[in-house]
Short mmCIF file of C-alpha atoms in Angstrom, two decimals:
data_model
loop_
_atom_site.label_atom_id
_atom_site.label_comp_id
_atom_site.label_asym_id
_atom_site.label_seq_id
_atom_site.Cartn_x
_atom_site.Cartn_y
_atom_site.Cartn_z
CA MET A 1 36.09 -46.32 82.93
CA GLY A 2 36.10 -43.50 80.30
CA VAL A 3 33.95 -43.33 77.14
CA PRO A 4 35.92 -43.53 73.84
CA MET A 5 36.23 -40.23 71.97
CA GLU A 6 34.33 -41.45 68.84
CA TYR A 7 31.27 -42.38 70.91
CA ARG A 8 30.90 -39.20 72.88
CA ALA A 9 27.64 -37.28 72.45
CA GLY A 10 27.72 -34.51 69.79
CA THR A 11 30.59 -35.99 67.74
CA VAL A 12 30.32 -37.45 64.21
CA PRO A 13 31.77 -40.94 63.91
CA THR A 14 34.47 -41.56 61.30
CA ILE A 15 34.56 -44.49 58.93
CA ALA A 16 36.88 -45.79 56.24
CA CYS A 17 36.01 -45.02 52.59
CA CYS A 18 34.80 -48.22 50.93
CA ASN A 19 36.88 -47.44 47.85
CA CYS A 20 40.17 -45.91 48.94
CA GLY A 21 40.10 -46.60 52.69
CA ILE A 22 40.71 -43.02 53.80
CA ALA A 23 39.10 -41.96 57.10
CA ILE A 24 35.99 -39.84 56.45
CA GLU A 25 32.92 -38.69 58.30
CA ALA A 26 30.06 -41.13 58.04
CA ASN A 27 27.70 -40.51 55.12
CA PRO A 28 25.03 -42.59 53.34
CA SER A 29 27.34 -43.35 50.36
CA ASN A 30 30.26 -44.51 52.57
CA MET A 31 32.63 -42.88 50.08
CA CYS A 32 34.83 -39.81 50.15
CA VAL A 33 34.18 -36.81 47.93
CA ASN A 34 37.01 -37.66 45.52
CA CYS A 35 35.72 -41.19 44.98
CA ILE A 36 32.19 -39.92 44.43
CA ARG A 37 33.46 -37.50 41.76
CA THR A 38 35.38 -40.25 39.99
CA ARG A 39 32.29 -42.42 39.82
CA VAL A 40 29.60 -39.75 39.30
CA ASP A 41 29.79 -36.71 36.96
CA ILE A 42 26.91 -34.33 37.68
CA THR A 43 27.83 -32.26 34.60
CA GLU A 44 27.01 -35.17 32.30
CA GLY A 45 24.46 -34.09 29.71
CA ILE A 46 25.41 -30.42 30.01
CA PRO A 47 27.31 -29.18 26.93
CA LYS A 48 30.64 -27.49 27.59
CA GLN A 49 30.56 -25.59 24.30
CA VAL A 50 27.62 -23.56 22.99
CA SER A 51 27.20 -20.83 20.37
CA VAL A 52 25.26 -17.57 20.20
CA HIS A 53 24.45 -15.53 17.12
CA TRP A 54 25.38 -11.85 16.90
CA CYS A 55 24.57 -9.26 14.24
CA LYS A 56 27.57 -6.96 13.82
CA TYR A 57 25.56 -4.21 12.08
CA CYS A 58 23.05 -3.53 14.87
CA THR A 59 25.08 -5.27 17.67
CA ARG A 60 22.13 -7.41 18.75
CA TYR A 61 22.01 -11.04 19.88
CA LEU A 62 19.53 -13.65 18.70
CA VAL A 63 17.05 -14.88 21.29
CA PRO A 64 15.53 -17.99 19.72
CA PRO A 65 13.42 -18.41 17.83
CA LYS A 66 13.14 -15.00 16.12
CA SER A 67 13.64 -12.08 18.50
CA TRP A 68 16.79 -9.96 18.70
CA THR A 69 17.94 -7.96 21.71
CA LYS A 70 20.77 -5.59 22.56
CA ALA A 71 23.22 -6.67 25.27
CA GLU A 72 26.60 -5.36 26.36
CA LEU A 73 29.61 -7.64 26.57
CA GLU A 74 29.72 -9.61 29.88
CA SER A 75 26.40 -8.13 31.00
CA LYS A 76 23.50 -9.71 32.88
CA GLU A 77 21.35 -9.58 29.75
CA LEU A 78 23.94 -11.51 27.71
CA LEU A 79 24.40 -14.00 30.56
CA ALA A 80 20.67 -14.72 30.51
CA ILE A 81 20.82 -15.35 26.74
CA VAL A 82 23.80 -17.72 27.17
CA LEU A 83 22.20 -19.71 30.01
CA LYS A 84 19.15 -20.33 27.81
CA ARG A 85 21.48 -21.91 25.25
CA VAL A 86 23.00 -24.33 27.82
CA ARG A 87 20.83 -27.43 27.86
CA GLY A 88 20.44 -29.69 30.89
CA LEU A 89 20.49 -26.97 33.55
CA ASN A 90 16.89 -27.82 34.43
CA LYS A 91 18.06 -31.22 35.81
CA VAL A 92 20.48 -29.66 38.33
CA LYS A 93 20.40 -26.76 40.75
CA LEU A 94 22.28 -23.70 39.47
CA ILE A 95 24.10 -22.03 42.37
CA ASP A 96 26.18 -19.37 40.62
CA ALA A 97 27.10 -18.12 37.15
CA ALA A 98 29.89 -15.63 36.46
CA TRP A 99 31.88 -14.37 33.49
CA VAL A 100 35.52 -15.28 32.97
CA TRP A 101 37.46 -12.49 31.25
CA THR A 102 38.38 -13.02 27.59
CA GLU A 103 39.69 -10.73 24.87
CA PRO A 104 36.84 -8.56 23.51
CA HIS A 105 37.84 -9.25 19.89
CA SER A 106 38.32 -12.99 20.31
CA MET A 107 34.66 -13.88 19.58
CA ARG A 108 34.96 -16.31 22.51
CA LEU A 109 33.21 -16.04 25.86
CA LYS A 110 33.60 -18.11 29.02
CA VAL A 111 31.13 -18.63 31.85
CA LYS A 112 31.93 -20.32 35.17
CA LEU A 113 28.94 -22.30 36.46
CA THR A 114 28.45 -23.76 39.93
CA ILE A 115 25.81 -26.50 40.17
CA GLN A 116 24.53 -28.98 42.75
CA LYS A 117 22.86 -32.36 42.35
CA GLU A 118 21.77 -35.18 44.63
CA VAL A 119 23.79 -38.28 43.62
CA PHE A 120 22.90 -40.71 46.40
CA ALA A 121 20.33 -40.72 49.17
CA ALA A 122 20.85 -37.50 51.16
CA THR A 123 24.18 -36.92 49.37
CA ILE A 124 24.49 -33.64 47.44
CA LEU A 125 27.51 -33.00 45.25
CA GLN A 126 28.61 -29.52 44.12
CA GLN A 127 30.82 -28.93 41.11
CA VAL A 128 32.31 -25.93 39.27
CA PHE A 129 33.01 -26.07 35.54
CA LEU A 130 33.54 -23.74 32.54
CA VAL A 131 31.35 -23.36 29.46
CA ASP A 132 32.91 -21.97 26.27
CA ILE A 133 30.65 -19.77 24.13
CA THR A 134 31.42 -19.15 20.48
CA VAL A 135 30.00 -15.92 19.04
CA GLU A 136 28.87 -16.59 15.46
CA LEU A 137 27.94 -13.87 13.00
CA LEU A 138 24.39 -13.81 11.68
CA GLN A 139 22.65 -10.91 9.97
CA CYS A 140 19.25 -10.06 11.43
CA ASN A 141 16.19 -9.55 9.24
CA ASN A 142 16.14 -5.78 9.73
CA CYS A 143 19.76 -5.42 8.61
CA LYS A 144 19.09 -7.69 5.66
CA ALA A 145 16.28 -5.41 4.62
CA VAL A 146 18.49 -2.34 4.92
CA MET A 147 21.34 -3.88 2.93
CA SER A 148 19.18 -5.23 0.13
CA GLU A 149 17.24 -3.03 -2.27
CA ASP A 150 13.47 -3.16 -2.80
CA SER A 151 12.96 -5.05 0.44
CA TRP A 152 10.42 -2.58 1.83
CA ASN A 153 6.70 -3.22 1.80
CA ALA A 154 5.45 0.24 2.84
CA VAL A 155 6.77 3.79 2.52
CA VAL A 156 5.57 6.98 4.20
CA GLN A 157 6.33 10.12 2.17
CA VAL A 158 6.34 13.25 4.37
CA ARG A 159 6.26 16.50 2.39
CA GLN A 160 5.92 20.23 3.07
CA LYS A 161 5.96 22.44 0.00
CA VAL A 162 7.29 25.71 1.38
CA ASN A 163 10.63 27.50 1.20
CA HIS A 164 11.08 27.68 4.97
CA LYS A 165 10.21 24.29 6.52
CA ARG A 166 9.75 25.40 10.12
CA THR A 167 6.96 22.90 10.78
CA PHE A 168 9.03 20.12 9.20
CA MET A 169 11.95 20.95 11.49
CA LEU A 170 9.60 20.75 14.48
CA LEU A 171 8.36 17.36 13.27
CA GLU A 172 11.95 16.10 12.94
CA GLN A 173 12.74 17.00 16.56
CA LEU A 174 9.54 15.33 17.79
CA ILE A 175 10.37 12.15 15.85
CA LEU A 176 13.79 12.02 17.50
CA LYS A 177 12.36 12.82 20.94
CA TYR A 178 9.80 9.99 20.91
CA ASN A 179 11.92 7.63 18.75
CA ALA A 180 9.05 7.30 16.29
CA GLN A 181 11.39 6.04 13.54
CA GLN A 182 12.52 2.94 15.49
CA HIS A 183 10.92 0.46 13.07
CA CYS A 184 12.14 2.28 9.98
CA ILE A 185 14.64 0.33 7.85
CA ASN A 186 15.73 3.23 5.66
CA ILE A 187 15.26 7.00 5.40
CA LYS A 188 15.77 8.74 2.07
CA GLU A 189 15.88 12.47 1.48
CA GLU A 190 13.70 13.71 -1.35
CA THR A 191 12.57 17.06 -2.70
CA ASN A 192 10.42 18.88 -0.12
CA GLY A 193 10.67 16.08 2.44
CA LEU A 194 11.73 12.60 3.52
CA ASP A 195 10.71 9.02 2.70
CA PHE A 196 10.45 6.49 5.56
CA PHE A 197 10.62 2.84 4.47
CA TYR A 198 9.12 -0.05 6.50
CA THR A 199 8.96 -3.81 6.17
CA THR A 200 5.34 -4.02 7.33
CA LYS A 201 2.27 -1.94 6.62
CA SER A 202 1.32 -1.78 10.32
CA HIS A 203 4.54 0.03 11.24
CA ALA A 204 3.97 2.55 8.45
CA LEU A 205 0.42 3.22 9.67
CA GLN A 206 1.72 3.61 13.23
CA PHE A 207 4.24 6.22 12.09
CA MET A 208 1.61 8.03 10.04
CA ASP A 209 -0.67 8.21 13.09
CA PHE A 210 2.16 9.79 15.06
CA VAL A 211 2.74 12.44 12.38
CA SER A 212 -0.97 13.29 12.26
CA SER A 213 -1.01 13.71 16.06
CA VAL A 214 1.66 16.45 16.11
CA VAL A 215 1.29 18.42 12.85
CA PRO A 216 -1.64 19.20 10.50
CA ILE A 217 -1.45 16.89 7.49
CA LYS A 218 -3.44 15.54 4.58
CA THR A 219 -3.00 11.82 3.88
CA LYS A 220 -3.31 9.80 0.72
CA ALA A 221 -2.74 6.07 0.27
CA SER A 222 -1.98 3.95 -2.78
CA GLU A 223 -0.87 0.39 -3.44
CA ARG A 224 0.88 -1.47 -6.22
CA LEU A 225 0.52 -5.16 -6.98
CA ILE A 226 3.91 -6.91 -7.04
CA SER A 227 2.95 -10.57 -7.42
CA ALA A 228 -0.13 -12.77 -7.20
CA ASP A 229 -0.85 -16.48 -6.82
CA THR A 230 -4.32 -17.27 -8.15
CA HIS A 231 -4.19 -20.89 -6.91
CA SER A 232 -3.72 -19.94 -3.25
CA ASN A 233 -5.44 -16.54 -3.61
CA THR A 234 -2.48 -14.63 -2.16
CA TYR A 235 -1.32 -11.21 -3.33
CA ASN A 236 1.81 -9.18 -2.60
CA TYR A 237 1.42 -5.40 -2.51
CA LYS A 238 3.67 -2.43 -1.86
CA PHE A 239 1.96 0.43 -0.06
CA THR A 240 2.68 4.16 -0.36
CA PHE A 241 1.32 6.74 2.09
CA LEU A 242 1.63 10.47 1.46
CA CYS A 243 1.58 12.92 4.39
CA ASP A 244 1.31 16.47 3.07
CA ILE A 245 2.00 19.01 5.84
CA ALA A 246 0.04 22.25 5.71
CA PRO A 247 2.17 25.06 4.19
CA ILE A 248 1.43 27.38 7.14
CA CYS A 249 4.26 27.72 9.66
CA LYS A 250 4.64 29.48 12.97
CA ASP A 251 5.01 33.31 12.78
CA ASP A 252 3.61 33.39 9.23
CA LEU A 253 1.40 36.28 8.14
CA VAL A 254 -1.86 34.88 6.74
CA CYS A 255 -4.90 36.31 4.97
CA LEU A 256 -7.83 34.00 5.71
CA PRO A 257 -10.47 33.36 3.03
CA PRO A 258 -13.88 34.91 3.78
CA ASN A 259 -15.71 31.66 4.58
CA ILE A 260 -12.92 30.47 6.90
CA THR A 261 -12.78 33.87 8.60
CA SER A 262 -16.39 33.47 9.68
CA LYS A 263 -15.76 29.97 11.07
CA ILE A 264 -13.01 30.85 13.56
CA SER A 265 -14.56 33.36 15.95
CA ASN A 266 -15.28 35.96 13.25
CA ASN A 267 -11.59 36.74 13.18
CA ALA A 268 -10.10 39.52 11.08
CA PRO A 269 -8.76 38.33 7.70
CA ILE A 270 -5.10 39.28 8.25
CA VAL A 271 -3.76 37.32 11.23
CA ILE A 272 -0.55 35.75 12.54
CA CYS A 273 -0.07 32.01 13.05
CA HIS A 274 1.32 31.73 16.59
CA ARG A 275 1.26 27.95 17.04
CA VAL A 276 1.21 24.81 14.87
CA SER A 277 0.24 21.44 16.33
CA GLN A 278 -2.65 19.16 15.37
CA VAL A 279 -4.43 22.38 14.44
CA MET A 280 -3.22 25.81 13.33
CA SER A 281 -3.78 28.62 15.84
CA PHE A 282 -4.17 32.22 14.66
CA ILE A 283 -4.32 35.53 16.53
CA ASN A 284 -5.19 39.08 15.57
CA PRO A 285 -2.61 41.27 17.38
CA SER A 286 -4.95 44.29 17.31
CA THR A 287 -7.92 42.64 19.06
CA LEU A 288 -6.52 39.46 20.73
CA ILE A 289 -9.19 37.45 18.91
CA THR A 290 -7.87 33.91 18.41
CA GLY A 291 -9.06 30.94 16.43
CA GLU A 292 -8.05 27.42 15.46
CA LEU A 293 -8.25 25.80 12.06
CA ALA A 294 -8.49 22.02 11.75
CA PRO A 295 -6.61 20.26 8.91
CA ASN A 296 -9.79 18.91 7.29
CA VAL A 297 -11.22 22.44 7.06
CA PHE A 298 -7.96 23.86 5.73
CA TRP A 299 -7.56 21.32 2.93
CA LYS A 300 -11.11 21.95 1.66
CA GLN A 301 -10.00 25.46 0.73
CA PRO A 302 -6.22 25.69 1.09
CA PHE A 303 -4.42 29.01 1.17
CA ARG A 304 -0.84 30.11 1.56
CA SER A 305 1.07 32.63 3.67
CA VAL A 306 1.36 36.21 2.51
CA GLY A 307 4.38 36.84 4.73
CA THR A 308 7.17 34.62 6.05
CA PRO A 309 9.71 35.13 8.88
CA LYS A 310 12.31 36.10 6.28
CA GLN A 311 10.32 39.31 5.73
CA LEU A 312 10.33 40.33 9.40
CA THR A 313 11.65 43.81 10.20
CA GLU A 314 13.35 44.79 13.44
CA PHE A 315 11.64 47.53 15.45
CA VAL A 316 12.62 49.36 18.65
CA VAL A 317 9.89 49.83 21.26
CA LEU A 318 9.77 53.50 22.29
CA ASP A 319 6.74 53.35 24.56
CA ILE A 320 4.16 50.72 25.49
CA GLU A 321 0.98 50.94 27.56
CA PRO A 322 -1.24 47.92 28.37
CA THR A 323 -4.96 48.39 27.76
CA GLY A 324 -6.04 45.87 30.39
CA VAL A 325 -7.42 43.35 27.88
CA THR A 326 -5.91 39.88 28.25
CA HIS A 327 -6.37 36.50 26.60
CA GLY A 328 -4.41 33.66 28.17
CA LYS A 329 -0.79 34.76 28.32
CA PHE A 330 -1.30 37.59 25.81
CA VAL A 331 -1.82 41.20 26.93
CA LEU A 332 -3.18 43.82 24.53
CA ALA A 333 -1.11 47.02 24.57
CA ASP A 334 -0.76 50.27 22.64
CA CYS A 335 2.78 50.60 21.36
CA GLN A 336 5.00 53.22 19.74
CA VAL A 337 7.80 51.76 17.65
CA ALA A 338 10.43 52.87 15.19
CA ARG A 339 12.41 50.85 12.68
CA ALA A 340 15.85 49.94 13.94
CA ALA A 341 17.31 50.89 10.57
CA ASP A 342 15.79 54.41 10.92
CA MET A 343 17.29 55.11 14.34
CA GLY A 344 19.50 58.20 13.98
CA VAL A 345 18.35 58.75 10.38
CA ASN A 346 14.80 60.10 10.78
CA ASP A 347 12.22 60.64 13.51
CA LEU A 348 9.49 58.44 12.02
CA VAL A 349 7.43 56.90 14.86
CA ARG A 350 4.72 54.29 14.22
CA HIS A 351 1.69 53.58 16.42
CA THR A 352 0.28 50.09 16.61
CA ARG A 353 -1.42 47.59 18.87
CA THR A 354 0.26 44.37 19.87
CA HIS A 355 -0.49 41.18 21.78
CA LEU A 356 3.01 41.16 23.33
CA GLY A 357 2.27 43.50 26.21
CA HIS A 358 3.41 40.83 28.69
CA VAL A 359 6.99 40.68 27.36
CA LEU A 360 7.76 44.03 25.72
CA LYS A 361 9.14 47.03 27.59
CA PRO A 362 10.41 50.43 26.40
CA GLY A 363 13.84 49.97 24.82
CA ASP A 364 13.27 46.35 23.77
CA SER A 365 13.62 45.10 20.20
CA ALA A 366 10.84 43.28 18.39
CA LEU A 367 10.38 41.64 15.02
CA GLY A 368 7.27 42.36 13.01
CA TYR A 369 5.74 42.81 9.58
CA ASP A 370 5.77 46.29 8.01
CA LEU A 371 2.72 46.03 5.76
CA THR A 372 3.51 49.38 4.12
CA THR A 373 6.68 48.01 2.48
CA MET A 374 5.53 44.46 1.66
CA ASN A 375 4.32 43.33 -1.76
CA PHE A 376 1.17 41.18 -1.96
CA ASN A 377 -0.66 39.36 -4.73
CA GLU A 378 -4.20 40.48 -5.44
CA SER A 379 -5.37 36.85 -5.52
CA ASP A 380 -4.52 36.51 -1.82
CA PHE A 381 -7.18 39.09 -0.89
CA GLN A 382 -10.00 38.00 -3.19
CA GLY A 383 -13.41 38.10 -1.55
CA HIS A 384 -12.53 40.79 0.98
CA ARG A 385 -14.13 44.18 0.36
CA HIS A 386 -12.48 46.08 3.19
CA LEU A 387 -9.20 45.27 4.92
CA ASN A 388 -9.02 47.43 8.03
CA THR A 389 -5.67 46.54 9.48
CA VAL A 390 -2.71 48.20 11.19
CA GLU A 391 0.49 49.10 9.37
CA ILE A 392 2.78 47.26 11.82
CA MET A 393 2.17 43.75 13.18
CA LEU A 394 4.67 42.76 15.85
CA VAL A 395 5.30 39.01 16.00
CA LYS A 396 7.85 38.33 18.73
CA LYS A 397 10.45 39.89 20.97
CA HIS A 398 13.97 40.08 19.57
CA TYR A 399 17.24 39.57 21.46
CA PRO A 400 20.12 41.10 19.46
CA LYS A 401 22.78 40.11 22.01
CA ARG A 402 21.70 36.49 21.86
CA GLU A 403 22.47 36.38 18.12
CA LYS A 404 26.17 36.89 18.88
CA LYS A 405 26.21 34.09 21.45
CA ARG A 406 24.72 31.61 19.00
CA ARG A 407 27.91 31.63 16.97
CA PHE A 408 29.79 30.07 19.89
CA ARG A 409 27.22 27.60 21.23
CA GLN A 410 28.57 24.14 22.00
CA TRP A 411 25.51 22.08 21.05
CA LYS A 412 23.73 21.39 17.80
CA LEU A 413 20.26 20.20 16.94
CA LYS A 414 19.98 16.48 16.31
CA THR A 415 19.04 15.36 12.81
CA ILE A 416 17.61 12.10 11.50
CA ASP A 417 20.22 9.79 10.00
CA LYS A 418 19.53 9.52 6.28
#
């Protein structure tokens, strides 16, 4: 006698659903899936419509309670923000979440969620449903501060009082490179510099520390009382910080005061500034003697440049012979030069010593200061009895062909948005 099919080993017995009578596999609820769904809704308590706040000026989304973050449309970051707004997901198991395409300008988003939940003993029900997200406009605090006037609490005034702001241009590129102006709410262009406005004093001090770490400055702070409450002992101030950049730029010709000359390696008084960072670095092209001047020493007895890059003259190197003396990358060399404007006019040849022996070759062009044709003020040389210096001071190598290519370059230097 054979064994009935439903009682053979390895087969699941079938029963009739207690509600609709359809034949189903045996389960603890004794009901089919459709009947379970009609009686139990695992999405109950989960809202089908939620809202998120978006600032249209900075394109950031609000992450409650106060933080704002950038997120692209239908991105993982935005999906994480939306799921935090859907309440009740902690009571079910989230299996999948995916975006449903909507028009980008509709201010409506849709997310398809797949969840599971145990409804009866050993009975797990899975369901897929849509959640509609409404994008509501809300202006963030930073954009409010930018739009409204007199909303700043601290301002950093960066100034450099020179005609050619080479150090200021370097500072601008470093600010853009390290994104040091990220907390700034407004930037205003003023005479001899820029003003950076901040909502908090700490951000202004952070920016001022960055400026002092890359260029030599002198700082000054002041505050103004806006309002006061004597009952609660609270006061509202507006802070102003002044960062005055030293008026010495790279490639400037400088005459050091006597007391400063003795402090930096007994350097000669007339030197060239070859680098500007936290300190100012000087070099004597005739002896390769170098020295550094800290900002605090400079501002005790400030001085100005006696020659700027606008006064540089182009020379042609006729002959050059290294002397064997080196200092870092610099090589001391005896050089014979002639003014480029005198080529073919006269046979005037100048002899000088230069620190550019590692880059100059016969036939090259170089820019330098012709001290015989420059006009100086007597006050710049006060305190110096004897000024033994060369007539020509070469500053850097010159590339005439590169000047023509610059007219057709495809890129431009970035500037701070003002």
